[in-house]
Amino acid sequence: MSAAARAMARADELAGCSERAGEITRRYGTPELVAARELLEAWMLEAGLRTRVDRAGNLIGTLGAGERPAVVIGSHFDTVVDAGRYDGNLGILLGIGCAEELAGADPAHDLTVVAFCDEEGTRFPTAYFGSRAFLGAPLPDGALTDAEGATLAAGIDIAGNAAAEPGSGLPANAVAYLEAHIEQGPVLEAEGHPLGIVTAITGGAKLTVTLTGTAGHAGTVPMGLRRDAFSAAAEIALAVERLARDDGEAVATVGEVAVAPGAANVIPGRAAISIDLRHPDDERRGRLLGRVREIVADVAARRDVEAAVDVVHDERSVVCDPALGERMRRAARSIGLDPPSLASGAGHDAVVLSDHVPVAMLFVRCAGGISHNPAESVTEDDVAAALAVLTAVVRSAE
Ligand code: HGY
Ligand code: MN
Ligand code: MN
């Protein structure tokens, strides 16, 4: 079996580690996340990597004695809800494949492969929890809770490693962080390229807007006397969509909606929506955030409801290291490819690593650009090309 075929088969096996039958949902702090990590650790050990799990639950595999400059290859193994099988996971499997390809060779670099335990922030209001913890950041407040009221501390008890030494897991001799990731967009497929070199990673903010009105009888309260929290939330959602459309470069998404008390014949007294707002230009994103606050205040006043805006995170846009990107491009050209440059609309752990080491990202074509969706798919040939590029960069001293 080729290394690419093995990576694809392993992605299928990881897909079985899911909280819900028939789909892929693997959030931080669940036994399913730990089961996936155990599979990854077994594959890392088979590939000759020495492994350890850090306090948060990241899995770190190391090849080399620490005497050569180190390349770090990583991505995440947590998922969104009803996810695809390649988002994050493929990048880790390619790192392990790289170690397998280098077995017995005399590469110019040491190699560290990192599986980050929480990039998506699907369960807890955290951002890049795994990669931040990997770099030694203090763990977030354990009292943070998920939608069911379970605490982050309980999640860390399940997925973390209390015996692990605190501190950064980045090797002292690290010279580069490489992340291979599905493009999650349609450009490479549309232009007929298997791989792309990422120039920049778009910054984004995640907000929770909570509205409080008055629950009431759906049959007896006249429309003009209502304090309907969900209708206010709906008006805000549509106004934020309009704001992004009018901007032209921004994207805004309301992906989570909660309504209480949640009965068909009760006027909602409480409602909460998430707002995911992204723009490549940090300053314009800041102005858009200001407009969102104004929209919330205006709707709340007109509808006589209380409103609270909580910024869960606001991540800057990051430019990938051009020289490292060019090294990957040269490696791609050495196997007959000529990957285009493109920006990433999605966030990645490389954003966090970029403060500590030069980062580069390699995008892999995905069918229809579909992602955050079980229909996510890649081809073995494209995976093989990505593996060849990563291996060439770790092997060569240039
Ligand atoms: O939301 C993102 O861009 C990434 O999937 N966490
Ligand atoms: Mn994702
Ligand atoms: Mn991802």
PDB file of C-alpha atoms in Angstrom, residues 260-384:
ATOM      1  CA  ALA A 260     -35.863  29.451  25.106  1.00  0.00           C
ATOM      2  CA  PRO A 261     -38.067  28.224  26.574  1.00  0.00           C
ATOM      3  CA  GLY A 262     -38.508  26.418  23.225  1.00  0.00           C
ATOM      4  CA  ALA A 263     -42.218  25.609  22.843  1.00  0.00           C
ATOM      5  CA  ALA A 264     -44.372  26.269  19.800  1.00  0.00           C
ATOM      6  CA  ASN A 265     -47.011  28.212  21.751  1.00  0.00           C
ATOM      7  CA  VAL A 266     -44.619  30.322  23.832  1.00  0.00           C
ATOM      8  CA  ILE A 267     -43.168  33.651  22.679  1.00  0.00           C
ATOM      9  CA  PRO A 268     -39.373  33.219  23.070  1.00  0.00           C
ATOM     10  CA  GLY A 269     -38.148  35.054  26.144  1.00  0.00           C
ATOM     11  CA  ARG A 270     -34.505  34.317  25.411  1.00  0.00           C
ATOM     12  CA  ALA A 271     -32.468  33.752  22.262  1.00  0.00           C
ATOM     13  CA  ALA A 272     -28.776  33.457  21.479  1.00  0.00           C
ATOM     14  CA  ILE A 273     -26.992  33.413  18.136  1.00  0.00           C
ATOM     15  CA  SER A 274     -23.337  32.939  17.154  1.00  0.00           C
ATOM     16  CA  ILE A 275     -21.849  35.347  14.621  1.00  0.00           C
ATOM     17  CA  ASP A 276     -18.708  34.310  12.709  1.00  0.00           C
ATOM     18  CA  LEU A 277     -17.340  37.431  10.973  1.00  0.00           C
ATOM     19  CA  ARG A 278     -14.217  37.338   8.753  1.00  0.00           C
ATOM     20  CA  HIS A 279     -12.327  39.834   6.668  1.00  0.00           C
ATOM     21  CA  PRO A 280      -8.713  39.680   5.424  1.00  0.00           C
ATOM     22  CA  ASP A 281      -8.138  43.301   6.483  1.00  0.00           C
ATOM     23  CA  ASP A 282      -7.930  43.560  10.291  1.00  0.00           C
ATOM     24  CA  GLU A 283      -8.912  47.222  10.378  1.00  0.00           C
ATOM     25  CA  ARG A 284     -11.983  46.745   8.213  1.00  0.00           C
ATOM     26  CA  ARG A 285     -12.976  43.743  10.288  1.00  0.00           C
ATOM     27  CA  GLY A 286     -12.733  45.956  13.371  1.00  0.00           C
ATOM     28  CA  ARG A 287     -15.047  48.510  11.748  1.00  0.00           C
ATOM     29  CA  LEU A 288     -17.499  45.788  10.788  1.00  0.00           C
ATOM     30  CA  LEU A 289     -17.498  44.548  14.385  1.00  0.00           C
ATOM     31  CA  GLY A 290     -18.434  48.061  15.445  1.00  0.00           C
ATOM     32  CA  ARG A 291     -21.324  48.061  12.976  1.00  0.00           C
ATOM     33  CA  VAL A 292     -22.525  44.701  14.345  1.00  0.00           C
ATOM     34  CA  ARG A 293     -22.651  46.189  17.845  1.00  0.00           C
ATOM     35  CA  GLU A 294     -24.676  49.140  16.480  1.00  0.00           C
ATOM     36  CA  ILE A 295     -27.109  46.802  14.706  1.00  0.00           C
ATOM     37  CA  VAL A 296     -27.628  44.810  17.920  1.00  0.00           C
ATOM     38  CA  ALA A 297     -28.222  47.952  19.980  1.00  0.00           C
ATOM     39  CA  ASP A 298     -30.645  49.381  17.393  1.00  0.00           C
ATOM     40  CA  VAL A 299     -32.738  46.204  17.090  1.00  0.00           C
ATOM     41  CA  ALA A 300     -32.783  45.682  20.869  1.00  0.00           C
ATOM     42  CA  ALA A 301     -33.980  49.250  21.471  1.00  0.00           C
ATOM     43  CA  ARG A 302     -36.703  49.068  18.828  1.00  0.00           C
ATOM     44  CA  ARG A 303     -37.949  45.734  20.121  1.00  0.00           C
ATOM     45  CA  ASP A 304     -37.546  46.569  23.802  1.00  0.00           C
ATOM     46  CA  VAL A 305     -35.328  43.564  24.564  1.00  0.00           C
ATOM     47  CA  GLU A 306     -31.994  43.417  26.418  1.00  0.00           C
ATOM     48  CA  ALA A 307     -28.945  42.468  24.388  1.00  0.00           C
ATOM     49  CA  ALA A 308     -25.444  41.273  25.310  1.00  0.00           C
ATOM     50  CA  VAL A 309     -22.551  40.861  22.847  1.00  0.00           C
ATOM     51  CA  ASP A 310     -19.721  38.522  23.902  1.00  0.00           C
ATOM     52  CA  VAL A 311     -16.613  38.388  21.690  1.00  0.00           C
ATOM     53  CA  VAL A 312     -15.400  34.789  22.030  1.00  0.00           C
ATOM     54  CA  HIS A 313     -12.324  35.478  19.928  1.00  0.00           C
ATOM     55  CA  ASP A 314     -11.012  37.943  17.389  1.00  0.00           C
ATOM     56  CA  GLU A 315      -8.007  36.554  15.503  1.00  0.00           C
ATOM     57  CA  ARG A 316      -5.828  38.727  13.279  1.00  0.00           C
ATOM     58  CA  SER A 317      -5.007  37.843   9.675  1.00  0.00           C
ATOM     59  CA  VAL A 318      -1.627  36.182   9.274  1.00  0.00           C
ATOM     60  CA  VAL A 319       0.784  36.303   6.330  1.00  0.00           C
ATOM     61  CA  CYS A 320       2.576  32.993   5.720  1.00  0.00           C
ATOM     62  CA  ASP A 321       6.371  33.056   5.435  1.00  0.00           C
ATOM     63  CA  PRO A 322       7.116  33.804   1.754  1.00  0.00           C
ATOM     64  CA  ALA A 323      10.522  32.079   1.723  1.00  0.00           C
ATOM     65  CA  LEU A 324       9.075  28.911   3.222  1.00  0.00           C
ATOM     66  CA  GLY A 325       6.213  29.050   0.742  1.00  0.00           C
ATOM     67  CA  GLU A 326       8.723  29.305  -2.086  1.00  0.00           C
ATOM     68  CA  ARG A 327      10.607  26.281  -0.722  1.00  0.00           C
ATOM     69  CA  MET A 328       7.382  24.301  -0.881  1.00  0.00           C
ATOM     70  CA  ARG A 329       6.718  25.626  -4.380  1.00  0.00           C
ATOM     71  CA  ARG A 330      10.177  24.518  -5.544  1.00  0.00           C
ATOM     72  CA  ALA A 331       9.567  21.093  -4.037  1.00  0.00           C
ATOM     73  CA  ALA A 332       6.256  20.947  -5.937  1.00  0.00           C
ATOM     74  CA  ARG A 333       7.967  21.976  -9.167  1.00  0.00           C
ATOM     75  CA  SER A 334      10.517  19.207  -8.647  1.00  0.00           C
ATOM     76  CA  ILE A 335       7.629  16.742  -9.051  1.00  0.00           C
ATOM     77  CA  GLY A 336       6.237  18.536 -12.091  1.00  0.00           C
ATOM     78  CA  LEU A 337       3.586  20.689 -10.418  1.00  0.00           C
ATOM     79  CA  ASP A 338       3.234  24.452 -10.437  1.00  0.00           C
ATOM     80  CA  PRO A 339       0.951  25.281  -7.496  1.00  0.00           C
ATOM     81  CA  PRO A 340      -0.833  28.640  -7.497  1.00  0.00           C
ATOM     82  CA  SER A 341      -0.832  30.971  -4.509  1.00  0.00           C
ATOM     83  CA  LEU A 342      -4.078  31.586  -2.697  1.00  0.00           C
ATOM     84  CA  ALA A 343      -5.327  32.974   0.601  1.00  0.00           C
ATOM     85  CA  SER A 344      -7.150  30.906   3.186  1.00  0.00           C
ATOM     86  CA  GLY A 345     -10.645  32.007   4.205  1.00  0.00           C
ATOM     87  CA  ALA A 346     -10.540  29.346   6.904  1.00  0.00           C
ATOM     88  CA  GLY A 347      -8.583  29.694  10.125  1.00  0.00           C
ATOM     89  CA  HIS A 348      -5.807  27.219  10.966  1.00  0.00           C
ATOM     90  CA  ASP A 349      -3.434  26.405  13.808  1.00  0.00           C
ATOM     91  CA  ALA A 350      -0.706  27.985  11.684  1.00  0.00           C
ATOM     92  CA  VAL A 351      -2.147  31.352  12.826  1.00  0.00           C
ATOM     93  CA  VAL A 352      -1.042  30.595  16.389  1.00  0.00           C
ATOM     94  CA  LEU A 353       2.297  29.001  15.439  1.00  0.00           C
ATOM     95  CA  SER A 354       3.160  32.053  13.268  1.00  0.00           C
ATOM     96  CA  ASP A 355       4.099  34.062  16.388  1.00  0.00           C
ATOM     97  CA  HIS A 356       6.810  31.539  17.227  1.00  0.00           C
ATOM     98  CA  VAL A 357       8.206  30.097  13.986  1.00  0.00           C
ATOM     99  CA  PRO A 358       7.922  30.759  10.219  1.00  0.00           C
ATOM    100  CA  VAL A 359       4.799  29.036   8.907  1.00  0.00           C
ATOM    101  CA  ALA A 360       3.716  27.787   5.499  1.00  0.00           C
ATOM    102  CA  MET A 361       0.566  26.007   4.418  1.00  0.00           C
ATOM    103  CA  LEU A 362      -0.001  23.625   1.548  1.00  0.00           C
ATOM    104  CA  PHE A 363      -3.576  23.324   0.307  1.00  0.00           C
ATOM    105  CA  VAL A 364      -4.858  20.068  -1.165  1.00  0.00           C
ATOM    106  CA  ARG A 365      -7.670  20.185  -3.722  1.00  0.00           C
ATOM    107  CA  CYS A 366     -11.003  18.947  -2.383  1.00  0.00           C
ATOM    108  CA  ALA A 367     -13.997  17.964  -4.477  1.00  0.00           C
ATOM    109  CA  GLY A 368     -16.382  20.840  -5.058  1.00  0.00           C
ATOM    110  CA  GLY A 369     -14.517  22.815  -2.426  1.00  0.00           C
ATOM    111  CA  ILE A 370     -16.856  21.160   0.062  1.00  0.00           C
ATOM    112  CA  SER A 371     -15.829  21.052   3.726  1.00  0.00           C
ATOM    113  CA  HIS A 372     -17.385  21.058   7.191  1.00  0.00           C
ATOM    114  CA  ASN A 373     -19.615  18.523   5.486  1.00  0.00           C
ATOM    115  CA  PRO A 374     -19.491  14.704   5.294  1.00  0.00           C
ATOM    116  CA  ALA A 375     -19.122  15.006   1.506  1.00  0.00           C
ATOM    117  CA  GLU A 376     -15.548  16.296   1.962  1.00  0.00           C
ATOM    118  CA  SER A 377     -13.237  14.310  -0.331  1.00  0.00           C
ATOM    119  CA  VAL A 378      -9.730  14.266  -1.833  1.00  0.00           C
ATOM    120  CA  THR A 379      -7.965  11.977  -4.313  1.00  0.00           C
ATOM    121  CA  GLU A 380      -5.090   9.613  -3.546  1.00  0.00           C
ATOM    122  CA  ASP A 381      -3.003  11.216  -6.288  1.00  0.00           C
ATOM    123  CA  ASP A 382      -3.362  14.662  -4.732  1.00  0.00           C
ATOM    124  CA  VAL A 383      -2.538  13.267  -1.290  1.00  0.00           C
ATOM    125  CA  ALA A 384       0.548  11.583  -2.785  1.00  0.00           C
TER     126      ALA A 384
END
